[in-house]
Amino acid sequence: MPPTSDSSVEVLPYSSVSSEAVIAKVMVRLIPFMILLYLMNYLDRVNISFAKLQMMRDLKFDDASYGFGASIFFVGYLLFEVPSNLIMERVGARRWMARIMVSWGIISICMMFVRGPKSFYALRLALGFAEAGFFPGMILYLTYWIPAAQRSRAAAWFLTSTALAGVVGSPLAYVFLRFTAHALHGWQWLFLIEGIPTVLLGLAVFFLLPDGPQSARFLSIEERTWLIEHIRNDAGPSHGHHHLLSHAVASPRVWVLGTIYGAIMFGFYGINYWAPSIIQKVSGFSDSKTALFNTIPFTCAVIGMVIIGRFADQSGDRRKVVMLSSLVGAIGLFLCPLIHSTPWVIASLSVAAIGIWSTLGPFWALPSTFLRGTAAAAGIALINSMGNFFGGFVGSNMMGHIRTHFNSYNIGLFISAGVLLIATAISFQMSRDTVEPPATS
């Protein structure tokens, strides 16, 4: 629920309020917890890339079947994304995020019972419905708490969880893929043990996550009042901002950003879903050793996105940061098929990961510069839906079919690099006013 004035919050003078101290309190209290939540989200979403190494042999899948199963997740995700964010705005973050996490955790656990392509497709589709709204809900939630000037940095810290999922998930996969007990294969243990904490965290969210600054007990009344007023007024007059659902759908800015995000996600899921397979094909490593080496690109991505997110806030030109980062990502993906040495393939994937992940913090600071209220809930969800459908559904399907028909990932990597160049070109062409409304007097 967005931060609004509350009758219990007395309007006090702000002379004793340190803005840096308030933002620091918010960051320390919320960001680590949000990182943990989204880390579990991504572990439950991309653990399929590690499970694939065994599932395909056990269940007789080919790469096309895996690619379709990985991508059908985004059909459910797309259909329920915007409604989910609108519901969250009405019922509050605490209740809705708890519901999302418990339901997706249960479905993720059920993945251990997959017996063939049909059950694989059905559970991946259900997982998409369950998870829909979590990521855009978290981005919307940040706008309730973090002023615009610090938003790239906060978003970058929060989104390190997408790369940390690779860092944490790879060694976990290394352990679980080698583990067989009680008639369960390693990939089944992977789904079970990574799904249970999600359900428990979902229950914890209901008790630990404040809906907004108005219910933040860790802030004083004066600090709460300052933050609520500052969030409301930090972008200046409301002229140029969109507030209604229809404004988001009709806004060219939303569609431009959705197109850019779709191109970014094309490369993003190329690494998330296929990096272990690419590394294994070049290296010939075992399943567990492949999972271990897969941590390297994601570790580089965590470091890069925090540094570049801070730079984006300092420079103030987030559009240019998105442009340059997507260019770096394209270069990394383009180089990967041209080399056949395991260290250099991992290095090129690391360059690609740094570039792609470093777009995320600056990018997600852009929609809230011109969207407010219901329009922000719908617009952020719409942008995310476009990105995940194009990158997750189209991109993952493409890579699976190319791998099946040509026995190579190279063509898919070249296409992904080309699509990232589209994000670079659009970011270069659009003016600052395309995504940021002009200042008003």
PDB file of N, CA, C and O in Angstrom, residues 47-86:
ATOM      1  N   ASN A  47      16.763 -22.680 -10.545  1.00  0.00           N
ATOM      2  CA  ASN A  47      17.334 -23.975 -10.189  1.00  0.00           C
ATOM      3  C   ASN A  47      17.064 -25.017 -11.272  1.00  0.00           C
ATOM      4  O   ASN A  47      17.732 -26.040 -11.354  1.00  0.00           O
ATOM      5  N   ILE A  48      16.110 -24.707 -12.154  1.00  0.00           N
ATOM      6  CA  ILE A  48      15.836 -25.593 -13.268  1.00  0.00           C
ATOM      7  C   ILE A  48      17.045 -25.729 -14.184  1.00  0.00           C
ATOM      8  O   ILE A  48      17.269 -26.769 -14.815  1.00  0.00           O
ATOM      9  N   SER A  49      17.886 -24.665 -14.271  1.00  0.00           N
ATOM     10  CA  SER A  49      19.065 -24.724 -15.142  1.00  0.00           C
ATOM     11  C   SER A  49      20.089 -25.726 -14.621  1.00  0.00           C
ATOM     12  O   SER A  49      20.835 -26.326 -15.395  1.00  0.00           O
ATOM     13  N   PHE A  50      20.138 -25.907 -13.292  1.00  0.00           N
ATOM     14  CA  PHE A  50      21.028 -26.914 -12.713  1.00  0.00           C
ATOM     15  C   PHE A  50      20.370 -28.298 -12.741  1.00  0.00           C
ATOM     16  O   PHE A  50      21.018 -29.295 -13.068  1.00  0.00           O
ATOM     17  N   ALA A  51      19.085 -28.353 -12.389  1.00  0.00           N
ATOM     18  CA  ALA A  51      18.373 -29.634 -12.412  1.00  0.00           C
ATOM     19  C   ALA A  51      18.380 -30.234 -13.812  1.00  0.00           C
ATOM     20  O   ALA A  51      18.414 -31.468 -13.972  1.00  0.00           O
ATOM     21  N   LYS A  52      18.387 -29.383 -14.833  1.00  0.00           N
ATOM     22  CA  LYS A  52      18.405 -29.832 -16.231  1.00  0.00           C
ATOM     23  C   LYS A  52      19.526 -30.817 -16.506  1.00  0.00           C
ATOM     24  O   LYS A  52      19.366 -31.772 -17.282  1.00  0.00           O
ATOM     25  N   LEU A  53      20.678 -30.589 -15.870  1.00  0.00           N
ATOM     26  CA  LEU A  53      21.844 -31.420 -16.148  1.00  0.00           C
ATOM     27  C   LEU A  53      21.569 -32.895 -15.855  1.00  0.00           C
ATOM     28  O   LEU A  53      22.135 -33.772 -16.494  1.00  0.00           O
ATOM     29  N   GLN A  54      20.666 -33.175 -14.885  1.00  0.00           N
ATOM     30  CA  GLN A  54      20.288 -34.556 -14.582  1.00  0.00           C
ATOM     31  C   GLN A  54      18.900 -34.923 -15.101  1.00  0.00           C
ATOM     32  O   GLN A  54      18.675 -36.041 -15.563  1.00  0.00           O
ATOM     33  N   MET A  55      17.961 -33.969 -15.047  1.00  0.00           N
ATOM     34  CA  MET A  55      16.587 -34.258 -15.452  1.00  0.00           C
ATOM     35  C   MET A  55      16.502 -34.763 -16.885  1.00  0.00           C
ATOM     36  O   MET A  55      15.739 -35.680 -17.192  1.00  0.00           O
ATOM     37  N   MET A  56      17.276 -34.154 -17.764  1.00  0.00           N
ATOM     38  CA  MET A  56      17.189 -34.520 -19.176  1.00  0.00           C
ATOM     39  C   MET A  56      17.589 -35.971 -19.397  1.00  0.00           C
ATOM     40  O   MET A  56      17.032 -36.653 -20.262  1.00  0.00           O
ATOM     41  N   ARG A  57      18.536 -36.441 -18.615  1.00  0.00           N
ATOM     42  CA  ARG A  57      18.936 -37.854 -18.735  1.00  0.00           C
ATOM     43  C   ARG A  57      17.904 -38.769 -18.079  1.00  0.00           C
ATOM     44  O   ARG A  57      17.519 -39.803 -18.633  1.00  0.00           O
ATOM     45  N   ASP A  58      17.440 -38.384 -16.884  1.00  0.00           N
ATOM     46  CA  ASP A  58      16.508 -39.240 -16.145  1.00  0.00           C
ATOM     47  C   ASP A  58      15.143 -39.336 -16.817  1.00  0.00           C
ATOM     48  O   ASP A  58      14.505 -40.393 -16.802  1.00  0.00           O
ATOM     49  N   LEU A  59      14.675 -38.213 -17.371  1.00  0.00           N
ATOM     50  CA  LEU A  59      13.315 -38.152 -17.910  1.00  0.00           C
ATOM     51  C   LEU A  59      13.259 -38.137 -19.429  1.00  0.00           C
ATOM     52  O   LEU A  59      12.190 -37.961 -20.013  1.00  0.00           O
ATOM     53  N   LYS A  60      14.431 -38.283 -20.064  1.00  0.00           N
ATOM     54  CA  LYS A  60      14.518 -38.365 -21.530  1.00  0.00           C
ATOM     55  C   LYS A  60      14.011 -37.089 -22.210  1.00  0.00           C
ATOM     56  O   LYS A  60      13.278 -37.140 -23.188  1.00  0.00           O
ATOM     57  N   PHE A  61      14.407 -35.921 -21.680  1.00  0.00           N
ATOM     58  CA  PHE A  61      14.083 -34.647 -22.310  1.00  0.00           C
ATOM     59  C   PHE A  61      15.111 -34.354 -23.394  1.00  0.00           C
ATOM     60  O   PHE A  61      16.267 -34.781 -23.304  1.00  0.00           O
ATOM     61  N   ASP A  62      14.719 -33.552 -24.398  1.00  0.00           N
ATOM     62  CA  ASP A  62      15.712 -32.922 -25.266  1.00  0.00           C
ATOM     63  C   ASP A  62      15.729 -31.427 -24.955  1.00  0.00           C
ATOM     64  O   ASP A  62      14.952 -30.933 -24.137  1.00  0.00           O
ATOM     65  N   ASP A  63      16.648 -30.686 -25.601  1.00  0.00           N
ATOM     66  CA  ASP A  63      16.792 -29.269 -25.283  1.00  0.00           C
ATOM     67  C   ASP A  63      15.561 -28.465 -25.671  1.00  0.00           C
ATOM     68  O   ASP A  63      15.241 -27.462 -25.022  1.00  0.00           O
ATOM     69  N   ALA A  64      14.862 -28.882 -26.728  1.00  0.00           N
ATOM     70  CA  ALA A  64      13.643 -28.164 -27.127  1.00  0.00           C
ATOM     71  C   ALA A  64      12.569 -28.309 -26.055  1.00  0.00           C
ATOM     72  O   ALA A  64      11.868 -27.341 -25.727  1.00  0.00           O
ATOM     73  N   SER A  65      12.432 -29.521 -25.487  1.00  0.00           N
ATOM     74  CA  SER A  65      11.446 -29.736 -24.423  1.00  0.00           C
ATOM     75  C   SER A  65      11.806 -28.918 -23.184  1.00  0.00           C
ATOM     76  O   SER A  65      10.934 -28.299 -22.559  1.00  0.00           O
ATOM     77  N   TYR A  66      13.086 -28.922 -22.833  1.00  0.00           N
ATOM     78  CA  TYR A  66      13.523 -28.120 -21.692  1.00  0.00           C
ATOM     79  C   TYR A  66      13.278 -26.633 -21.941  1.00  0.00           C
ATOM     80  O   TYR A  66      12.763 -25.915 -21.063  1.00  0.00           O
ATOM     81  N   GLY A  67      13.647 -26.154 -23.139  1.00  0.00           N
ATOM     82  CA  GLY A  67      13.451 -24.738 -23.453  1.00  0.00           C
ATOM     83  C   GLY A  67      11.998 -24.328 -23.373  1.00  0.00           C
ATOM     84  O   GLY A  67      11.668 -23.255 -22.861  1.00  0.00           O
ATOM     85  N   PHE A  68      11.086 -25.194 -23.860  1.00  0.00           N
ATOM     86  CA  PHE A  68       9.661 -24.871 -23.796  1.00  0.00           C
ATOM     87  C   PHE A  68       9.173 -24.870 -22.352  1.00  0.00           C
ATOM     88  O   PHE A  68       8.420 -23.981 -21.942  1.00  0.00           O
ATOM     89  N   GLY A  69       9.625 -25.853 -21.570  1.00  0.00           N
ATOM     90  CA  GLY A  69       9.218 -25.903 -20.168  1.00  0.00           C
ATOM     91  C   GLY A  69       9.736 -24.722 -19.378  1.00  0.00           C
ATOM     92  O   GLY A  69       9.027 -24.151 -18.541  1.00  0.00           O
ATOM     93  N   ALA A  70      11.000 -24.331 -19.647  1.00  0.00           N
ATOM     94  CA  ALA A  70      11.554 -23.163 -18.967  1.00  0.00           C
ATOM     95  C   ALA A  70      10.787 -21.908 -19.341  1.00  0.00           C
ATOM     96  O   ALA A  70      10.528 -21.036 -18.508  1.00  0.00           O
ATOM     97  N   SER A  71      10.387 -21.815 -20.615  1.00  0.00           N
ATOM     98  CA  SER A  71       9.770 -20.581 -21.097  1.00  0.00           C
ATOM     99  C   SER A  71       8.279 -20.486 -20.799  1.00  0.00           C
ATOM    100  O   SER A  71       7.747 -19.384 -20.675  1.00  0.00           O
ATOM    101  N   ILE A  72       7.567 -21.621 -20.667  1.00  0.00           N
ATOM    102  CA  ILE A  72       6.117 -21.559 -20.441  1.00  0.00           C
ATOM    103  C   ILE A  72       5.798 -20.924 -19.089  1.00  0.00           C
ATOM    104  O   ILE A  72       4.697 -20.430 -18.857  1.00  0.00           O
ATOM    105  N   PHE A  73       6.774 -20.935 -18.195  1.00  0.00           N
ATOM    106  CA  PHE A  73       6.662 -20.194 -16.933  1.00  0.00           C
ATOM    107  C   PHE A  73       6.171 -18.770 -17.186  1.00  0.00           C
ATOM    108  O   PHE A  73       5.353 -18.225 -16.429  1.00  0.00           O
ATOM    109  N   PHE A  74       6.674 -18.147 -18.253  1.00  0.00           N
ATOM    110  CA  PHE A  74       6.406 -16.729 -18.488  1.00  0.00           C
ATOM    111  C   PHE A  74       5.021 -16.468 -19.059  1.00  0.00           C
ATOM    112  O   PHE A  74       4.570 -15.325 -19.066  1.00  0.00           O
ATOM    113  N   VAL A  75       4.333 -17.512 -19.530  1.00  0.00           N
ATOM    114  CA  VAL A  75       2.950 -17.328 -19.974  1.00  0.00           C
ATOM    115  C   VAL A  75       2.073 -17.009 -18.768  1.00  0.00           C
ATOM    116  O   VAL A  75       1.322 -16.022 -18.757  1.00  0.00           O
ATOM    117  N   GLY A  76       2.156 -17.844 -17.737  1.00  0.00           N
ATOM    118  CA  GLY A  76       1.408 -17.566 -16.507  1.00  0.00           C
ATOM    119  C   GLY A  76       1.845 -16.268 -15.861  1.00  0.00           C
ATOM    120  O   GLY A  76       1.023 -15.489 -15.359  1.00  0.00           O
ATOM    121  N   TYR A  77       3.138 -16.027 -15.886  1.00  0.00           N
ATOM    122  CA  TYR A  77       3.706 -14.808 -15.308  1.00  0.00           C
ATOM    123  C   TYR A  77       3.129 -13.574 -15.992  1.00  0.00           C
ATOM    124  O   TYR A  77       2.738 -12.605 -15.339  1.00  0.00           O
ATOM    125  N   LEU A  78       3.069 -13.605 -17.331  1.00  0.00           N
ATOM    126  CA  LEU A  78       2.557 -12.470 -18.101  1.00  0.00           C
ATOM    127  C   LEU A  78       1.080 -12.224 -17.820  1.00  0.00           C
ATOM    128  O   LEU A  78       0.657 -11.092 -17.597  1.00  0.00           O
ATOM    129  N   LEU A  79       0.285 -13.288 -17.788  1.00  0.00           N
ATOM    130  CA  LEU A  79      -1.163 -13.130 -17.660  1.00  0.00           C
ATOM    131  C   LEU A  79      -1.574 -12.534 -16.319  1.00  0.00           C
ATOM    132  O   LEU A  79      -2.567 -11.811 -16.238  1.00  0.00           O
ATOM    133  N   PHE A  80      -0.818 -12.824 -15.258  1.00  0.00           N
ATOM    134  CA  PHE A  80      -1.240 -12.401 -13.927  1.00  0.00           C
ATOM    135  C   PHE A  80      -0.391 -11.269 -13.356  1.00  0.00           C
ATOM    136  O   PHE A  80      -0.630 -10.824 -12.237  1.00  0.00           O
ATOM    137  N   GLU A  81       0.578 -10.764 -14.123  1.00  0.00           N
ATOM    138  CA  GLU A  81       1.517  -9.775 -13.609  1.00  0.00           C
ATOM    139  C   GLU A  81       0.848  -8.457 -13.215  1.00  0.00           C
ATOM    140  O   GLU A  81       0.969  -7.986 -12.085  1.00  0.00           O
ATOM    141  N   VAL A  82       0.138  -7.840 -14.147  1.00  0.00           N
ATOM    142  CA  VAL A  82      -0.492  -6.542 -13.871  1.00  0.00           C
ATOM    143  C   VAL A  82      -1.582  -6.676 -12.812  1.00  0.00           C
ATOM    144  O   VAL A  82      -1.608  -5.896 -11.848  1.00  0.00           O
ATOM    145  N   PRO A  83      -2.512  -7.665 -12.921  1.00  0.00           N
ATOM    146  CA  PRO A  83      -3.510  -7.811 -11.845  1.00  0.00           C
ATOM    147  C   PRO A  83      -2.881  -8.006 -10.469  1.00  0.00           C
ATOM    148  O   PRO A  83      -3.378  -7.471  -9.473  1.00  0.00           O
ATOM    149  N   SER A  84      -1.792  -8.755 -10.408  1.00  0.00           N
ATOM    150  CA  SER A  84      -1.141  -9.002  -9.120  1.00  0.00           C
ATOM    151  C   SER A  84      -0.646  -7.702  -8.496  1.00  0.00           C
ATOM    152  O   SER A  84      -0.828  -7.461  -7.295  1.00  0.00           O
ATOM    153  N   ASN A  85      -0.024  -6.839  -9.296  1.00  0.00           N
ATOM    154  CA  ASN A  85       0.484  -5.580  -8.751  1.00  0.00           C
ATOM    155  C   ASN A  85      -0.647  -4.655  -8.302  1.00  0.00           C
ATOM    156  O   ASN A  85      -0.533  -3.939  -7.301  1.00  0.00           O
ATOM    157  N   LEU A  86      -1.747  -4.672  -9.041  1.00  0.00           N
ATOM    158  CA  LEU A  86      -2.895  -3.848  -8.658  1.00  0.00           C
ATOM    159  C   LEU A  86      -3.515  -4.358  -7.353  1.00  0.00           C
ATOM    160  O   LEU A  86      -3.953  -3.567  -6.513  1.00  0.00           O
TER     161      LEU A  86
END
